[in-house]
mmCIF file with all atom_site columns, N, CA and C in Angstrom:
data_model
loop_
_atom_site.group_PDB
_atom_site.id
_atom_site.type_symbol
_atom_site.label_atom_id
_atom_site.label_alt_id
_atom_site.label_comp_id
_atom_site.label_asym_id
_atom_site.label_entity_id
_atom_site.label_seq_id
_atom_site.pdbx_PDB_ins_code
_atom_site.Cartn_x
_atom_site.Cartn_y
_atom_site.Cartn_z
_atom_site.occupancy
_atom_site.B_iso_or_equiv
_atom_site.pdbx_formal_charge
_atom_site.auth_seq_id
_atom_site.auth_comp_id
_atom_site.auth_asym_id
_atom_site.auth_atom_id
_atom_site.pdbx_PDB_model_num
ATOM 1   N N  . MET A 1 1  ? 103.501 94.411 87.170 1.00 86.00 ? 151 MET A N  1
ATOM 2   C CA . MET A 1 1  ? 102.808 94.496 85.905 1.00 86.00 ? 151 MET A CA 1
ATOM 3   C C  . MET A 1 1  ? 103.298 95.767 85.198 1.00 86.00 ? 151 MET A C  1
ATOM 4   N N  . THR A 1 2  ? 103.602 95.623 83.928 1.00 88.00 ? 152 THR A N  1
ATOM 5   C CA . THR A 1 2  ? 104.083 96.779 83.174 1.00 88.00 ? 152 THR A CA 1
ATOM 6   C C  . THR A 1 2  ? 102.919 97.705 82.829 1.00 88.00 ? 152 THR A C  1
ATOM 7   N N  . ASP A 1 3  ? 103.254 98.927 82.454 1.00 92.00 ? 153 ASP A N  1
ATOM 8   C CA . ASP A 1 3  ? 102.217 99.879 82.059 1.00 92.00 ? 153 ASP A CA 1
ATOM 9   C C  . ASP A 1 3  ? 101.446 99.377 80.839 1.00 92.00 ? 153 ASP A C  1
ATOM 10  N N  . ALA A 1 4  ? 102.147 98.744 79.907 1.00 93.00 ? 154 ALA A N  1
ATOM 11  C CA . ALA A 1 4  ? 101.483 98.216 78.711 1.00 93.00 ? 154 ALA A CA 1
ATOM 12  C C  . ALA A 1 4  ? 100.497 97.114 79.089 1.00 93.00 ? 154 ALA A C  1
ATOM 13  N N  . GLN A 1 5  ? 100.888 96.243 80.013 1.00 92.00 ? 155 GLN A N  1
ATOM 14  C CA . GLN A 1 5  ? 99.991  95.177 80.455 1.00 92.00 ? 155 GLN A CA 1
ATOM 15  C C  . GLN A 1 5  ? 98.774  95.756 81.173 1.00 92.00 ? 155 GLN A C  1
ATOM 16  N N  . LYS A 1 6  ? 99.007  96.767 82.016 1.00 93.00 ? 156 LYS A N  1
ATOM 17  C CA . LYS A 1 6  ? 97.891  97.410 82.719 1.00 93.00 ? 156 LYS A CA 1
ATOM 18  C C  . LYS A 1 6  ? 96.927  98.055 81.731 1.00 93.00 ? 156 LYS A C  1
ATOM 19  N N  . ALA A 1 7  ? 97.473  98.727 80.727 1.00 96.00 ? 157 ALA A N  1
ATOM 20  C CA . ALA A 1 7  ? 96.628  99.392 79.729 1.00 96.00 ? 157 ALA A CA 1
ATOM 21  C C  . ALA A 1 7  ? 95.814  98.374 78.939 1.00 96.00 ? 157 ALA A C  1
ATOM 22  N N  . TYR A 1 8  ? 96.437  97.251 78.590 1.00 95.00 ? 158 TYR A N  1
ATOM 23  C CA . TYR A 1 8  ? 95.734  96.213 77.834 1.00 95.00 ? 158 TYR A CA 1
ATOM 24  C C  . TYR A 1 8  ? 94.590  95.624 78.650 1.00 95.00 ? 158 TYR A C  1
ATOM 25  N N  . ILE A 1 9  ? 94.852  95.326 79.911 1.00 95.00 ? 159 ILE A N  1
ATOM 26  C CA . ILE A 1 9  ? 93.818  94.774 80.784 1.00 95.00 ? 159 ILE A CA 1
ATOM 27  C C  . ILE A 1 9  ? 92.703  95.801 81.001 1.00 95.00 ? 159 ILE A C  1
ATOM 28  N N  . GLN A 1 10 ? 93.061  97.076 81.115 1.00 96.00 ? 160 GLN A N  1
ATOM 29  C CA . GLN A 1 10 ? 92.042  98.115 81.265 1.00 96.00 ? 160 GLN A CA 1
ATOM 30  C C  . GLN A 1 10 ? 91.172  98.209 80.022 1.00 96.00 ? 160 GLN A C  1
ATOM 31  N N  . ALA A 1 11 ? 91.778  98.088 78.852 1.00 97.00 ? 161 ALA A N  1
ATOM 32  C CA . ALA A 1 11 ? 91.009  98.121 77.608 1.00 97.00 ? 161 ALA A CA 1
ATOM 33  C C  . ALA A 1 11 ? 90.032  96.950 77.540 1.00 97.00 ? 161 ALA A C  1
ATOM 34  N N  . LEU A 1 12 ? 90.487  95.767 77.941 1.00 96.00 ? 162 LEU A N  1
ATOM 35  C CA . LEU A 1 12 ? 89.593  94.608 77.969 1.00 96.00 ? 162 LEU A CA 1
ATOM 36  C C  . LEU A 1 12 ? 88.449  94.837 78.957 1.00 96.00 ? 162 LEU A C  1
ATOM 37  N N  . SER A 1 13 ? 88.763  95.422 80.094 1.00 96.00 ? 163 SER A N  1
ATOM 38  C CA . SER A 1 13 ? 87.732  95.708 81.100 1.00 96.00 ? 163 SER A CA 1
ATOM 39  C C  . SER A 1 13 ? 86.723  96.720 80.576 1.00 96.00 ? 163 SER A C  1
ATOM 40  N N  . ASP A 1 14 ? 87.201  97.698 79.815 1.00 97.00 ? 164 ASP A N  1
ATOM 41  C CA . ASP A 1 14 ? 86.297  98.682 79.231 1.00 97.00 ? 164 ASP A CA 1
ATOM 42  C C  . ASP A 1 14 ? 85.345  98.031 78.231 1.00 97.00 ? 164 ASP A C  1
ATOM 43  N N  . VAL A 1 15 ? 85.862  97.114 77.421 1.00 97.00 ? 165 VAL A N  1
ATOM 44  C CA . VAL A 1 15 ? 85.017  96.406 76.457 1.00 97.00 ? 165 VAL A CA 1
ATOM 45  C C  . VAL A 1 15 ? 83.997  95.553 77.209 1.00 97.00 ? 165 VAL A C  1
ATOM 46  N N  . ARG A 1 16 ? 84.434  94.934 78.298 1.00 97.00 ? 166 ARG A N  1
ATOM 47  C CA . ARG A 1 16 ? 83.523  94.136 79.126 1.00 97.00 ? 166 ARG A CA 1
ATOM 48  C C  . ARG A 1 16 ? 82.388  95.012 79.663 1.00 97.00 ? 166 ARG A C  1
ATOM 49  N N  . SER A 1 17 ? 82.739  96.201 80.128 1.00 97.00 ? 167 SER A N  1
ATOM 50  C CA . SER A 1 17 ? 81.722  97.137 80.638 1.00 97.00 ? 167 SER A CA 1
ATOM 51  C C  . SER A 1 17 ? 80.742  97.527 79.544 1.00 97.00 ? 167 SER A C  1
ATOM 52  N N  . TRP A 1 18 ? 81.237  97.721 78.326 1.00 97.00 ? 168 TRP A N  1
ATOM 53  C CA . TRP A 1 18 ? 80.360  98.057 77.211 1.00 97.00 ? 168 TRP A CA 1
ATOM 54  C C  . TRP A 1 18 ? 79.353  96.932 76.964 1.00 97.00 ? 168 TRP A C  1
ATOM 55  N N  . HIS A 1 19 ? 79.822  95.685 77.022 1.00 96.00 ? 169 HIS A N  1
ATOM 56  C CA . HIS A 1 19 ? 78.917  94.547 76.827 1.00 96.00 ? 169 HIS A CA 1
ATOM 57  C C  . HIS A 1 19 ? 77.869  94.502 77.938 1.00 96.00 ? 169 HIS A C  1
ATOM 58  N N  . ARG A 1 20 ? 78.276  94.802 79.170 1.00 96.00 ? 170 ARG A N  1
ATOM 59  C CA . ARG A 1 20 ? 77.310  94.849 80.278 1.00 96.00 ? 170 ARG A CA 1
ATOM 60  C C  . ARG A 1 20 ? 76.247  95.903 79.996 1.00 96.00 ? 170 ARG A C  1
ATOM 61  N N  . TRP A 1 21 ? 76.694  97.062 79.513 1.00 96.00 ? 171 TRP A N  1
ATOM 62  C CA . TRP A 1 21 ? 75.752  98.135 79.192 1.00 96.00 ? 171 TRP A CA 1
ATOM 63  C C  . TRP A 1 21 ? 74.810  97.693 78.077 1.00 96.00 ? 171 TRP A C  1
ATOM 64  N N  . GLN A 1 22 ? 75.337  97.003 77.085 1.00 95.00 ? 172 GLN A N  1
ATOM 65  C CA . GLN A 1 22 ? 74.503  96.519 75.977 1.00 95.00 ? 172 GLN A CA 1
ATOM 66  C C  . GLN A 1 22 ? 73.420  95.565 76.476 1.00 95.00 ? 172 GLN A C  1
ATOM 67  N N  . ILE A 1 23 ? 73.780  94.729 77.446 1.00 94.00 ? 173 ILE A N  1
ATOM 68  C CA . ILE A 1 23 ? 72.773  93.827 78.023 1.00 94.00 ? 173 ILE A CA 1
ATOM 69  C C  . ILE A 1 23 ? 71.651  94.639 78.663 1.00 94.00 ? 173 ILE A C  1
ATOM 70  N N  . SER A 1 24 ? 72.011  95.692 79.375 1.00 93.00 ? 174 SER A N  1
ATOM 71  C CA . SER A 1 24 ? 70.976  96.501 80.033 1.00 93.00 ? 174 SER A CA 1
ATOM 72  C C  . SER A 1 24 ? 70.099  97.227 79.016 1.00 93.00 ? 174 SER A C  1
ATOM 73  N N  . GLN A 1 25 ? 70.597  97.440 77.810 1.00 93.00 ? 175 GLN A N  1
ATOM 74  C CA . GLN A 1 25 ? 69.839  98.134 76.773 1.00 93.00 ? 175 GLN A CA 1
ATOM 75  C C  . GLN A 1 25 ? 69.086  97.183 75.836 1.00 93.00 ? 175 GLN A C  1
ATOM 76  N N  . SER A 1 26 ? 69.258  95.887 76.020 1.00 91.00 ? 176 SER A N  1
ATOM 77  C CA . SER A 1 26 ? 68.713  94.919 75.059 1.00 91.00 ? 176 SER A CA 1
ATOM 78  C C  . SER A 1 26 ? 67.202  94.724 75.150 1.00 91.00 ? 176 SER A C  1
ATOM 79  N N  . LEU A 1 27 ? 66.578  95.241 76.176 1.00 89.00 ? 177 LEU A N  1
ATOM 80  C CA . LEU A 1 27 ? 65.116  95.178 76.334 1.00 89.00 ? 177 LEU A CA 1
ATOM 81  C C  . LEU A 1 27 ? 64.559  93.764 76.250 1.00 89.00 ? 177 LEU A C  1
ATOM 82  N N  . GLY A 1 28 ? 65.294  92.824 76.849 1.00 86.00 ? 178 GLY A N  1
ATOM 83  C CA . GLY A 1 28 ? 64.798  91.459 76.940 1.00 86.00 ? 178 GLY A CA 1
ATOM 84  C C  . GLY A 1 28 ? 65.010  90.603 75.709 1.00 86.00 ? 178 GLY A C  1
ATOM 85  N N  . ASP A 1 29 ? 65.708  91.097 74.705 1.00 92.00 ? 179 ASP A N  1
ATOM 86  C CA . ASP A 1 29 ? 66.015  90.288 73.520 1.00 92.00 ? 179 ASP A CA 1
ATOM 87  C C  . ASP A 1 29 ? 67.001  89.201 73.935 1.00 92.00 ? 179 ASP A C  1
ATOM 88  N N  . VAL A 1 30 ? 66.505  87.981 74.037 1.00 95.00 ? 180 VAL A N  1
ATOM 89  C CA . VAL A 1 30 ? 67.287  86.876 74.595 1.00 95.00 ? 180 VAL A CA 1
ATOM 90  C C  . VAL A 1 30 ? 68.556  86.614 73.784 1.00 95.00 ? 180 VAL A C  1
ATOM 91  N N  . ARG A 1 31 ? 68.461  86.617 72.466 1.00 95.00 ? 181 ARG A N  1
ATOM 92  C CA . ARG A 1 31 ? 69.643  86.336 71.643 1.00 95.00 ? 181 ARG A CA 1
ATOM 93  C C  . ARG A 1 31 ? 70.719  87.397 71.830 1.00 95.00 ? 181 ARG A C  1
ATOM 94  N N  . THR A 1 32 ? 70.294  88.643 71.914 1.00 94.00 ? 182 THR A N  1
ATOM 95  C CA . THR A 1 32 ? 71.252  89.725 72.138 1.00 94.00 ? 182 THR A CA 1
ATOM 96  C C  . THR A 1 32 ? 71.911  89.577 73.504 1.00 94.00 ? 182 THR A C  1
ATOM 97  N N  . MET A 1 33 ? 71.108  89.298 74.509 1.00 95.00 ? 183 MET A N  1
ATOM 98  C CA . MET A 1 33 ? 71.646  89.125 75.859 1.00 95.00 ? 183 MET A CA 1
ATOM 99  C C  . MET A 1 33 ? 72.640  87.969 75.903 1.00 95.00 ? 183 MET A C  1
ATOM 100 N N  . GLU A 1 34 ? 72.276  86.853 75.283 1.00 96.00 ? 184 GLU A N  1
ATOM 101 C CA . GLU A 1 34 ? 73.166  85.691 75.281 1.00 96.00 ? 184 GLU A CA 1
ATOM 102 C C  . GLU A 1 34 ? 74.472  85.990 74.559 1.00 96.00 ? 184 GLU A C  1
ATOM 103 N N  . ALA A 1 35 ? 74.411  86.718 73.464 1.00 96.00 ? 185 ALA A N  1
ATOM 104 C CA . ALA A 1 35 ? 75.626  87.062 72.721 1.00 96.00 ? 185 ALA A CA 1
ATOM 105 C C  . ALA A 1 35 ? 76.557  87.916 73.571 1.00 96.00 ? 185 ALA A C  1
ATOM 106 N N  . HIS A 1 36 ? 75.994  88.891 74.270 1.00 97.00 ? 186 HIS A N  1
ATOM 107 C CA . HIS A 1 36 ? 76.820  89.753 75.118 1.00 97.00 ? 186 HIS A CA 1
ATOM 108 C C  . HIS A 1 36 ? 77.329  89.003 76.344 1.00 97.00 ? 186 HIS A C  1
ATOM 109 N N  . GLU A 1 37 ? 76.521  88.119 76.902 1.00 97.00 ? 187 GLU A N  1
ATOM 110 C CA . GLU A 1 37 ? 76.976  87.310 78.039 1.00 97.00 ? 187 GLU A CA 1
ATOM 111 C C  . GLU A 1 37 ? 78.107  86.381 77.621 1.00 97.00 ? 187 GLU A C  1
ATOM 112 N N  . THR A 1 38 ? 78.035  85.840 76.414 1.00 97.00 ? 188 THR A N  1
ATOM 113 C CA . THR A 1 38 ? 79.120  84.994 75.903 1.00 97.00 ? 188 THR A CA 1
ATOM 114 C C  . THR A 1 38 ? 80.390  85.815 75.738 1.00 97.00 ? 188 THR A C  1
ATOM 115 N N  . ALA A 1 39 ? 80.242  87.021 75.209 1.00 97.00 ? 189 ALA A N  1
ATOM 116 C CA . ALA A 1 39 ? 81.404  87.897 75.046 1.00 97.00 ? 189 ALA A CA 1
ATOM 117 C C  . ALA A 1 39 ? 82.021  88.244 76.404 1.00 97.00 ? 189 ALA A C  1
ATOM 118 N N  . ILE A 1 40 ? 81.190  88.505 77.388 1.00 97.00 ? 190 ILE A N  1
ATOM 119 C CA . ILE A 1 40 ? 81.678  88.832 78.725 1.00 97.00 ? 190 ILE A CA 1
ATOM 120 C C  . ILE A 1 40 ? 82.427  87.647 79.325 1.00 97.00 ? 190 ILE A C  1
ATOM 121 N N  . ALA A 1 41 ? 81.885  86.457 79.165 1.00 97.00 ? 191 ALA A N  1
ATOM 122 C CA . ALA A 1 41 ? 82.559  85.259 79.688 1.00 97.00 ? 191 ALA A CA 1
ATOM 123 C C  . ALA A 1 41 ? 83.925  85.088 79.027 1.00 97.00 ? 191 ALA A C  1
ATOM 124 N N  . TRP A 1 42 ? 83.984  85.306 77.719 1.00 97.00 ? 192 TRP A N  1
ATOM 125 C CA . TRP A 1 42 ? 85.253  85.188 77.004 1.00 97.00 ? 192 TRP A CA 1
ATOM 126 C C  . TRP A 1 42 ? 86.236  86.261 77.483 1.00 97.00 ? 192 TRP A C  1
ATOM 127 N N  . LEU A 1 43 ? 85.753  87.490 77.668 1.00 97.00 ? 193 LEU A N  1
ATOM 128 C CA . LEU A 1 43 ? 86.616  88.563 78.162 1.00 97.00 ? 193 LEU A CA 1
ATOM 129 C C  . LEU A 1 43 ? 87.105  88.272 79.579 1.00 97.00 ? 193 LEU A C  1
ATOM 130 N N  . ASP A 1 44 ? 86.242  87.729 80.432 1.00 97.00 ? 194 ASP A N  1
ATOM 131 C CA . ASP A 1 44 ? 86.660  87.358 81.787 1.00 97.00 ? 194 ASP A CA 1
ATOM 132 C C  . ASP A 1 44 ? 87.817  86.364 81.738 1.00 97.00 ? 194 ASP A C  1
ATOM 133 N N  . LEU A 1 45 ? 87.696  85.376 80.861 1.00 97.00 ? 195 LEU A N  1
ATOM 134 C CA . LEU A 1 45 ? 88.754  84.378 80.716 1.00 97.00 ? 195 LEU A CA 1
ATOM 135 C C  . LEU A 1 45 ? 90.035  85.022 80.186 1.00 97.00 ? 195 LEU A C  1
ATOM 136 N N  . LEU A 1 46 ? 89.903  85.876 79.197 1.00 97.00 ? 196 LEU A N  1
ATOM 137 C CA . LEU A 1 46 ? 91.061  86.553 78.627 1.00 97.00 ? 196 LEU A CA 1
ATOM 138 C C  . LEU A 1 46 ? 91.744  87.461 79.643 1.00 97.00 ? 196 LEU A C  1
ATOM 139 N N  . ILE A 1 47 ? 90.960  88.209 80.403 1.00 96.00 ? 197 ILE A N  1
ATOM 140 C CA . ILE A 1 47 ? 91.512  89.089 81.437 1.00 96.00 ? 197 ILE A CA 1
ATOM 141 C C  . ILE A 1 47 ? 92.251  88.270 82.489 1.00 96.00 ? 197 ILE A C  1
ATOM 142 N N  . ALA A 1 48 ? 91.661  87.180 82.942 1.00 97.00 ? 198 ALA A N  1
ATOM 143 C CA . ALA A 1 48 ? 92.316  86.332 83.944 1.00 97.00 ? 198 ALA A CA 1
ATOM 144 C C  . ALA A 1 48 ? 93.620  85.766 83.406 1.00 97.00 ? 198 ALA A C  1
ATOM 145 N N  . THR A 1 49 ? 93.618  85.344 82.145 1.00 97.00 ? 199 THR A N  1
ATOM 146 C CA . THR A 1 49 ? 94.834  84.802 81.533 1.00 97.00 ? 199 THR A CA 1
ATOM 147 C C  . THR A 1 49 ? 95.911  85.867 81.436 1.00 97.00 ? 199 THR A C  1
ATOM 148 N N  . LYS A 1 50 ? 95.531  87.074 81.015 1.00 96.00 ? 200 LYS A N  1
ATOM 149 C CA . LYS A 1 50 ? 96.504  88.167 80.889 1.00 96.00 ? 200 LYS A CA 1
ATOM 150 C C  . LYS A 1 50 ? 97.077  88.535 82.252 1.00 96.00 ? 200 LYS A C  1
ATOM 151 N N  . LYS A 1 51 ? 96.242  88.557 83.288 1.00 96.00 ? 201 LYS A N  1
ATOM 152 C CA . LYS A 1 51 ? 96.729  88.849 84.641 1.00 96.00 ? 201 LYS A CA 1
ATOM 153 C C  . LYS A 1 51 ? 97.699  87.774 85.110 1.00 96.00 ? 201 LYS A C  1
ATOM 154 N N  . GLN A 1 52 ? 97.385  86.506 84.805 1.00 96.00 ? 202 GLN A N  1
ATOM 155 C CA . GLN A 1 52 ? 98.275  85.409 85.188 1.00 96.00 ? 202 GLN A CA 1
ATOM 156 C C  . GLN A 1 52 ? 99.613  85.546 84.464 1.00 96.00 ? 202 GLN A C  1
ATOM 157 N N  . HIS A 1 53 ? 99.577  85.833 83.167 1.00 95.00 ? 203 HIS A N  1
ATOM 158 C CA . HIS A 1 53 ? 100.820 86.001 82.415 1.00 95.00 ? 203 HIS A CA 1
ATOM 159 C C  . HIS A 1 53 ? 101.637 87.175 82.942 1.00 95.00 ? 203 HIS A C  1
ATOM 160 N N  . ALA A 1 54 ? 100.965 88.250 83.306 1.00 94.00 ? 204 ALA A N  1
ATOM 161 C CA . ALA A 1 54 ? 101.668 89.403 83.869 1.00 94.00 ? 204 ALA A CA 1
ATOM 162 C C  . ALA A 1 54 ? 102.342 89.042 85.188 1.00 94.00 ? 204 ALA A C  1
ATOM 163 N N  . ALA A 1 55 ? 101.643 88.273 86.021 1.00 95.00 ? 205 ALA A N  1
ATOM 164 C CA . ALA A 1 55 ? 102.225 87.840 87.293 1.00 95.00 ? 205 ALA A CA 1
ATOM 165 C C  . ALA A 1 55 ? 103.424 86.924 87.059 1.00 95.00 ? 205 ALA A C  1
ATOM 166 N N  . GLU A 1 56 ? 103.317 86.037 86.084 1.00 95.00 ? 206 GLU A N  1
ATOM 167 C CA . GLU A 1 56 ? 104.439 85.154 85.764 1.00 95.00 ? 206 GLU A CA 1
ATOM 168 C C  . GLU A 1 56 ? 105.625 85.948 85.220 1.00 95.00 ? 206 GLU A C  1
ATOM 169 N N  . ASP A 1 57 ? 105.339 86.932 84.371 1.00 94.00 ? 207 ASP A N  1
ATOM 170 C CA . ASP A 1 57 ? 106.403 87.792 83.845 1.00 94.00 ? 207 ASP A CA 1
ATOM 171 C C  . ASP A 1 57 ? 107.105 88.537 84.970 1.00 94.00 ? 207 ASP A C  1
ATOM 172 N N  . GLU A 1 58 ? 106.323 89.066 85.899 1.00 92.00 ? 208 GLU A N  1
ATOM 173 C CA . GLU A 1 58 ? 106.885 89.796 87.032 1.00 92.00 ? 208 GLU A CA 1
ATOM 174 C C  . GLU A 1 58 ? 107.744 88.883 87.899 1.00 92.00 ? 208 GLU A C  1
ATOM 175 N N  . ALA A 1 59 ? 107.270 87.666 88.133 1.00 93.00 ? 209 ALA A N  1
ATOM 176 C CA . ALA A 1 59 ? 108.058 86.706 88.920 1.00 93.00 ? 209 ALA A CA 1
ATOM 177 C C  . ALA A 1 59 ? 109.369 86.398 88.211 1.00 93.00 ? 209 ALA A C  1
ATOM 178 N N  . GLY A 1 60 ? 109.325 86.263 86.892 1.00 93.00 ? 210 GLY A N  1
ATOM 179 C CA . GLY A 1 60 ? 110.536 86.013 86.118 1.00 93.00 ? 210 GLY A CA 1
ATOM 180 C C  . GLY A 1 60 ? 111.499 87.178 86.189 1.00 93.00 ? 210 GLY A C  1
ATOM 181 N N  . ARG A 1 61 ? 110.963 88.403 86.134 1.00 90.00 ? 211 ARG A N  1
ATOM 182 C CA . ARG A 1 61 ? 111.822 89.586 86.254 1.00 90.00 ? 211 ARG A CA 1
ATOM 183 C C  . ARG A 1 61 ? 112.465 89.652 87.634 1.00 90.00 ? 211 ARG A C  1
ATOM 184 N N  . GLN A 1 62 ? 111.687 89.355 88.664 1.00 90.00 ? 212 GLN A N  1
ATOM 185 C CA . GLN A 1 62 ? 112.221 89.377 90.031 1.00 90.00 ? 212 GLN A CA 1
ATOM 186 C C  . GLN A 1 62 ? 113.308 88.327 90.198 1.00 90.00 ? 212 GLN A C  1
ATOM 187 N N  . GLN A 1 63 ? 113.059 87.137 89.673 1.00 90.00 ? 213 GLN A N  1
ATOM 188 C CA . GLN A 1 63 ? 114.035 86.055 89.772 1.00 90.00 ? 213 GLN A CA 1
ATOM 189 C C  . GLN A 1 63 ? 115.312 86.424 89.034 1.00 90.00 ? 213 GLN A C  1
ATOM 190 N N  . SER A 1 64 ? 115.164 87.025 87.864 1.00 89.00 ? 214 SER A N  1
ATOM 191 C CA . SER A 1 64 ? 116.329 87.446 87.084 1.00 89.00 ? 214 SER A CA 1
ATOM 192 C C  . SER A 1 64 ? 117.110 88.519 87.825 1.00 89.00 ? 214 SER A C  1
ATOM 193 N N  . LEU A 1 65 ? 116.405 89.459 88.429 1.00 86.00 ? 215 LEU A N  1
ATOM 194 C CA . LEU A 1 65 ? 117.042 90.528 89.192 1.00 86.00 ? 215 LEU A CA 1
ATOM 195 C C  . LEU A 1 65 ? 117.787 89.963 90.397 1.00 86.00 ? 215 LEU A C  1
ATOM 196 N N  . GLU A 1 66 ? 117.156 89.022 91.096 1.00 86.00 ? 216 GLU A N  1
ATOM 197 C CA . GLU A 1 66 ? 117.789 88.416 92.263 1.00 86.00 ? 216 GLU A CA 1
ATOM 198 C C  . GLU A 1 66 ? 119.032 87.625 91.873 1.00 86.00 ? 216 GLU A C  1
ATOM 199 N N  . SER A 1 67 ? 118.990 86.931 90.755 1.00 86.00 ? 217 SER A N  1
ATOM 200 C CA . SER A 1 67 ? 120.158 86.143 90.353 1.00 86.00 ? 217 SER A CA 1
ATOM 201 C C  . SER A 1 67 ? 121.299 87.059 89.926 1.00 86.00 ? 217 SER A C  1
ATOM 202 N N  . ARG A 1 68 ? 120.988 88.215 89.353 1.00 83.00 ? 218 ARG A N  1
ATOM 203 C CA . ARG A 1 68 ? 122.056 89.165 88.980 1.00 83.00 ? 218 ARG A CA 1
ATOM 204 C C  . ARG A 1 68 ? 122.683 89.810 90.198 1.00 83.00 ? 218 ARG A C  1
ATOM 205 N N  . THR A 1 69 ? 121.882 90.095 91.223 1.00 81.00 ? 219 THR A N  1
ATOM 206 C CA . THR A 1 69 ? 122.429 90.750 92.421 1.00 81.00 ? 219 THR A CA 1
ATOM 207 C C  . THR A 1 69 ? 123.182 89.795 93.310 1.00 81.00 ? 219 THR A C  1
ATOM 208 N N  . SER A 1 70 ? 122.921 88.500 93.189 1.00 76.00 ? 220 SER A N  1
ATOM 209 C CA . SER A 1 70 ? 123.632 87.527 94.035 1.00 76.00 ? 220 SER A CA 1
ATOM 210 C C  . SER A 1 70 ? 124.965 87.122 93.437 1.00 76.00 ? 220 SER A C  1
ATOM 211 N N  . ASP A 1 71 ? 125.210 87.463 92.173 1.00 64.00 ? 221 ASP A N  1
ATOM 212 C CA . ASP A 1 71 ? 126.478 87.106 91.527 1.00 64.00 ? 221 ASP A CA 1
ATOM 213 C C  . ASP A 1 71 ? 127.592 87.983 91.930 1.00 64.00 ? 221 ASP A C  1
#
């Protein structure tokens, strides 16, 4: 995973943490809690997708490196 990819995923994780904190501060306001839970679910999906893309990119880089060294 590149440094840029790590930084992006960390930023998404930080936003996710903020939403978790907002839920704890919502004092039982159901609509607020649901909005933050929806945001967290979306961020979880986005983070998982970004991690998958990073893994695929890394596999592609490794494959490219291996094909260059075998020539």
